[in-house]
Coordinates of C-alpha atoms and ligand atoms in Angstrom, one line a residue:
M1 CA 9.5 21.4 -22.2
S2 CA 6.8 21.9 -19.5
S3 CA 5.0 24.5 -17.8
L4 CA 3.8 22.1 -15.2
P5 CA 4.2 22.7 -11.4
A6 CA 7.6 21.1 -10.3
E7 CA 6.1 18.6 -8.2
V8 CA 3.6 17.4 -11.1
Y9 CA 6.7 17.3 -13.5
W10 CA 8.8 15.3 -11.3
E11 CA 5.8 12.9 -10.2
R12 CA 5.2 12.2 -13.8
R13 CA 8.8 11.9 -14.8
A14 CA 9.2 9.3 -11.9
R15 CA 6.1 7.3 -13.0
R16 CA 7.4 7.1 -16.4
F17 CA 11.1 6.0 -15.6
A18 CA 12.0 5.4 -11.7
G19 CA 11.0 1.8 -12.0
E20 CA 12.9 1.0 -15.2
G21 CA 16.3 -0.6 -15.0
A22 CA 18.8 1.4 -12.9
G23 CA 16.2 4.3 -12.7
L24 CA 18.8 6.7 -14.3
R25 CA 16.3 8.3 -16.8
A26 CA 14.3 9.4 -14.0
V27 CA 17.3 11.1 -12.2
C28 CA 20.0 12.0 -14.8
S29 CA 18.8 13.1 -18.4
Y30 CA 15.5 11.8 -19.3
G31 CA 14.9 10.8 -22.8
M32 CA 18.6 10.1 -23.4
P33 CA 20.1 6.7 -24.2
E34 CA 21.2 4.4 -21.6
F35 CA 25.1 4.7 -22.3
Y36 CA 24.7 8.8 -21.9
N37 CA 23.0 8.1 -18.6
R38 CA 25.5 5.6 -17.4
A39 CA 28.5 7.8 -18.3
I40 CA 26.8 10.8 -16.4
E41 CA 26.5 8.6 -13.4
W42 CA 30.0 7.3 -13.5
S43 CA 31.4 10.7 -13.7
Q44 CA 29.1 12.0 -10.8
R45 CA 30.3 9.0 -8.6
L46 CA 34.1 9.8 -9.4
A47 CA 33.3 13.4 -8.4
L48 CA 31.7 12.5 -5.3
R49 CA 34.0 9.3 -4.3
R50 CA 36.1 11.4 -1.6
W51 CA 32.9 13.0 -0.3
L52 CA 31.0 9.9 0.1
R53 CA 33.7 8.2 2.6
V54 CA 31.7 8.9 5.6
E55 CA 32.1 7.3 9.1
P56 CA 29.7 4.6 10.4
G57 CA 26.9 6.3 12.3
T58 CA 27.1 9.6 10.3
R59 CA 23.8 11.3 10.3
A60 CA 23.1 12.2 6.6
L61 CA 20.6 13.8 4.7
D62 CA 20.2 13.1 1.0
L63 CA 18.4 16.1 -0.5
G64 CA 16.1 15.5 -3.7
C65 CA 16.9 11.9 -3.3
G66 CA 15.3 10.9 -6.1
I67 CA 15.4 6.9 -6.4
G68 CA 17.9 6.9 -3.5
R69 CA 21.0 6.3 -5.4
W70 CA 23.3 8.4 -2.8
S71 CA 21.2 7.4 0.0
R72 CA 22.2 3.6 -0.3
A73 CA 25.9 4.6 -1.3
L74 CA 25.9 6.5 2.1
A75 CA 24.1 3.8 4.0
T76 CA 26.5 1.1 2.5
R77 CA 29.3 2.9 4.6
G78 CA 27.4 2.9 7.5
A79 CA 25.5 6.2 7.7
R80 CA 22.1 6.6 9.0
V81 CA 20.4 8.5 6.1
T82 CA 17.0 10.7 5.7
G83 CA 16.2 11.1 2.0
V84 CA 13.9 13.8 1.1
D85 CA 12.0 14.4 -2.3
L86 CA 9.4 16.5 -3.9
S87 CA 7.9 13.3 -5.8
A88 CA 5.9 10.7 -3.7
F89 CA 6.5 8.3 -6.6
M90 CA 10.4 8.8 -6.2
V91 CA 10.5 8.3 -2.5
A92 CA 8.2 4.8 -3.1
E93 CA 11.0 3.9 -5.5
A94 CA 13.8 4.8 -3.1
E95 CA 12.1 2.7 -0.5
R96 CA 11.6 -0.4 -2.9
R97 CA 15.4 -0.2 -4.0
T98 CA 16.7 0.2 -0.6
A99 CA 14.7 -2.7 0.8
G100 CA 15.9 -4.8 -2.2
A101 CA 19.6 -3.7 -1.2
R102 CA 18.7 -4.8 2.4
L103 CA 19.6 -1.2 3.6
E104 CA 16.1 -0.4 4.9
S105 CA 17.3 -0.3 8.7
R106 CA 19.7 2.7 7.7
C107 CA 17.4 4.7 5.7
R108 CA 14.3 6.4 5.8
F109 CA 12.7 8.6 3.2
E110 CA 10.1 11.5 3.2
V111 CA 8.0 13.4 0.7
G112 CA 8.9 17.1 1.2
D113 CA 10.2 20.2 -0.5
L114 CA 13.6 21.5 0.3
A115 CA 12.4 25.0 0.4
T116 CA 9.9 24.3 3.5
L117 CA 12.2 21.4 4.9
D118 CA 11.4 20.9 8.5
L119 CA 12.7 17.6 9.8
G120 CA 13.1 18.5 13.5
E121 CA 16.6 16.9 13.4
T122 CA 20.2 17.8 12.7
Y123 CA 22.7 16.1 10.5
D124 CA 26.5 15.6 10.0
F125 CA 26.3 15.3 6.2
A126 CA 24.0 16.7 3.7
L127 CA 24.2 15.8 0.0
G128 CA 22.4 17.4 -2.8
V129 CA 23.0 16.0 -6.4
T130 CA 21.5 18.0 -9.3
V131 CA 18.6 19.3 -7.4
L132 CA 19.1 23.1 -6.9
Q133 CA 19.6 23.4 -10.7
H134 CA 15.7 22.5 -11.0
I135 CA 14.5 25.1 -8.6
L136 CA 14.0 27.9 -10.8
D137 CA 13.1 30.9 -8.6
G138 CA 16.3 32.2 -6.9
E139 CA 14.2 33.1 -3.6
R140 CA 13.2 29.6 -3.2
V141 CA 16.8 28.2 -3.6
R142 CA 18.0 30.6 -0.9
T143 CA 15.2 29.6 1.4
A144 CA 16.3 26.0 0.7
L145 CA 19.9 26.7 1.6
E146 CA 18.6 28.4 4.5
R147 CA 16.4 25.4 5.7
I148 CA 19.4 22.9 4.9
R149 CA 21.6 24.9 7.0
S150 CA 19.3 24.9 9.9
H151 CA 19.2 21.1 9.8
L152 CA 23.3 20.8 9.9
A153 CA 25.2 20.3 12.9
V154 CA 27.6 23.3 13.6
D155 CA 30.5 21.1 12.3
G156 CA 28.3 19.6 9.4
K157 CA 29.2 19.8 5.8
L158 CA 27.0 20.2 2.6
V159 CA 28.1 18.7 -0.5
L160 CA 26.3 19.8 -3.9
L161 CA 26.9 18.6 -7.3
E162 CA 25.3 20.9 -9.6
A163 CA 25.4 22.4 -13.3
A164 CA 27.4 25.5 -12.1
P165 CA 29.2 26.8 -15.5
T166 CA 31.8 29.3 -14.9
R167 CA 30.2 31.6 -17.5
R168 CA 26.6 32.2 -18.2
V169 CA 25.2 29.7 -20.8
S170 CA 21.6 29.8 -21.0
R171 CA 20.9 27.5 -24.1
C172 CA 20.2 24.6 -21.8
D173 CA 17.8 26.4 -19.6
S174 CA 14.2 25.1 -19.7
D175 CA 10.7 25.0 -17.5
I176 CA 12.5 22.7 -15.1
F177 CA 16.3 23.5 -15.3
T178 CA 18.4 26.4 -15.1
A179 CA 22.4 26.6 -15.3
R180 CA 23.2 29.1 -12.6
T181 CA 26.8 30.3 -12.7
L182 CA 29.2 29.4 -9.8
E183 CA 29.1 33.0 -8.8
D184 CA 25.2 33.1 -8.7
Y185 CA 25.6 30.0 -6.4
R186 CA 28.4 32.0 -4.3
A187 CA 25.9 34.7 -3.7
L188 CA 23.3 32.5 -2.6
W189 CA 25.3 30.2 -0.2
S190 CA 26.8 33.3 1.3
V191 CA 23.4 34.8 2.2
A192 CA 22.5 31.6 3.6
G193 CA 25.1 31.4 5.8
F194 CA 27.8 29.1 4.5
D195 CA 31.4 29.2 3.7
L196 CA 33.0 27.4 0.7
V197 CA 35.5 24.9 1.8
A198 CA 36.2 22.9 -1.4
L199 CA 35.4 23.0 -5.0
G200 CA 35.9 20.3 -7.5
G201 CA 35.1 19.7 -11.3
V202 CA 32.9 16.7 -12.8
D203 CA 33.0 17.0 -16.4
P204 CA 35.2 19.4 -18.1
M205 CA 35.1 18.0 -21.3
P206 CA 32.2 20.3 -23.0
L207 CA 31.6 18.3 -26.2
K208 CA 28.4 16.3 -24.9
V209 CA 26.7 19.5 -23.6
Q210 CA 27.6 21.6 -26.7
F211 CA 25.9 18.8 -28.6
L212 CA 22.7 18.3 -26.7
P213 CA 20.9 21.2 -28.4
Y214 CA 21.2 19.5 -31.7
Y215 CA 20.6 16.0 -30.4
R216 CA 16.8 16.1 -31.2
R217 CA 17.1 17.8 -34.6
L218 CA 19.3 15.3 -36.4
P219 CA 18.3 12.0 -37.5
R220 CA 18.0 9.5 -34.6
A221 CA 20.7 7.0 -35.7
L222 CA 23.0 9.9 -36.5
S223 CA 22.2 11.8 -33.2
K224 CA 23.1 8.7 -31.2
T225 CA 26.4 7.9 -33.2
I226 CA 27.6 11.4 -32.7
L227 CA 26.6 11.3 -29.0
A228 CA 28.3 7.9 -28.4
L229 CA 31.5 9.2 -29.8
L230 CA 31.5 12.3 -28.1
T231 CA 30.5 10.3 -24.7
L232 CA 33.3 8.1 -25.3
G233 CA 35.8 10.9 -26.1
S234 CA 34.9 12.5 -22.8
L235 CA 35.2 10.0 -20.5
P236 CA 39.2 9.7 -20.2
V237 CA 39.2 13.5 -19.8
D238 CA 36.5 13.4 -17.3
A239 CA 38.3 10.6 -15.5
L240 CA 41.6 11.7 -15.3
L241 CA 41.4 15.5 -15.0
G242 CA 37.7 15.8 -14.0
R243 CA 38.2 16.9 -10.4
R244 CA 41.2 19.1 -11.2
L245 CA 39.6 21.2 -14.1
V246 CA 37.2 23.1 -12.1
A247 CA 36.6 26.2 -14.5
P248 CA 35.8 24.3 -17.6
S249 CA 33.7 21.7 -15.8
W250 CA 29.7 22.0 -16.7
H251 CA 28.9 20.6 -13.1
K252 CA 30.9 21.5 -10.0
V253 CA 31.2 19.8 -6.5
I254 CA 30.6 22.4 -4.0
V255 CA 31.4 21.8 -0.5
L256 CA 30.3 24.1 2.1
E257 CA 30.2 24.5 6.0
P258 CA 27.9 26.5 8.2
R259 CA 29.4 29.8 9.2
G260 CA 29.7 30.6 12.6
E261 CA 31.5 29.5 15.8
K262 CA 32.8 26.0 15.9
Ligands
LIG1 C1 17.7 15.3 -11.2 S1 16.8 14.3 -10.1 C2 18.3 13.9 -9.3 C3 17.9 12.8 -8.1 C4 19.0 12.4 -7.1 N1 19.7 13.4 -6.4 C5 19.9 11.8 -7.8 O1 21.2 12.2 -8.3 O2 19.8 10.5 -8.1 C6 16.2 15.8 -9.2 C7 15.4 15.3 -7.9 O3 15.2 16.4 -7.4 C8 13.7 16.5 -6.8 N2 13.3 17.7 -6.3 C9 13.1 18.8 -7.4 N3 12.8 20.0 -6.8 C10 12.7 19.6 -5.3 C11 12.5 20.6 -4.3 N4 12.1 21.8 -4.3 N5 12.5 19.5 -3.0 C12 12.9 18.5 -3.0 N6 13.0 17.8 -3.9 C13 13.1 18.2 -5.2 C14 13.1 15.6 -8.0 O4 11.9 15.2 -7.5 C15 14.1 14.7 -8.3 O5 13.9 13.6 -7.9

């Protein structure tokens, strides 16, 4: 895949894909067909729906905001959002799309690394969607979680949606992605001073993920057809049972609160 530094990898990916269409190839699964990325986005939106219902005026932090999909969803609900991302191009694209949606008065975006986050403000709500899975070094993830915790109000909440299989699966790991298990994350958030308050599933139907390693090996038309069938077959299960079938779900929604006196 790539042995580039993470910021170079994300900057290049953003330059290639962030301005295109819905921008999903920059922030979901790059190089994959549009229908596949739309299905991912749809299952993410369903899984996060409950947590995106914030009160107007909520101070929200969008961690690794990419093109600002979730920043705009929160701002539409009346939140005042700060989005942070490693890639300057993603941030520029987030600003452009947010202005296009006339939400710029409720959102601001900054280039930054979560491992050194220092915004000088506290927030009621922080959201990170498929970001920690791209920070490979365990020590940096722990530091990032500590920095995030230091930006949360005492009664604040952190909602993460990450690849977090129940059992270790390393076949999808690469130079820019690692599927930490839920137990790995549990150890990390515990050391960083968080308590778990809720856990949900996203995509319990494993067919798409199981097929991914073969996607590029088969003839393109055949791969696309198989992927389309598997995606279509997964949708009803993910839609109806996705939140409840936590253990088989590849991604999990992890809701955390800072430990300590309330
Ligand atoms: C898979 S994309 C998800 C983007 C966004 N959360 C979404 O769901 O649309 C991962 C994003 O995390 C950003 N990122 C990766 N490592 C980061 C870090 N250490 N600090 C801040 N952002 C980071 C990347 O630049 C990229 O935009």
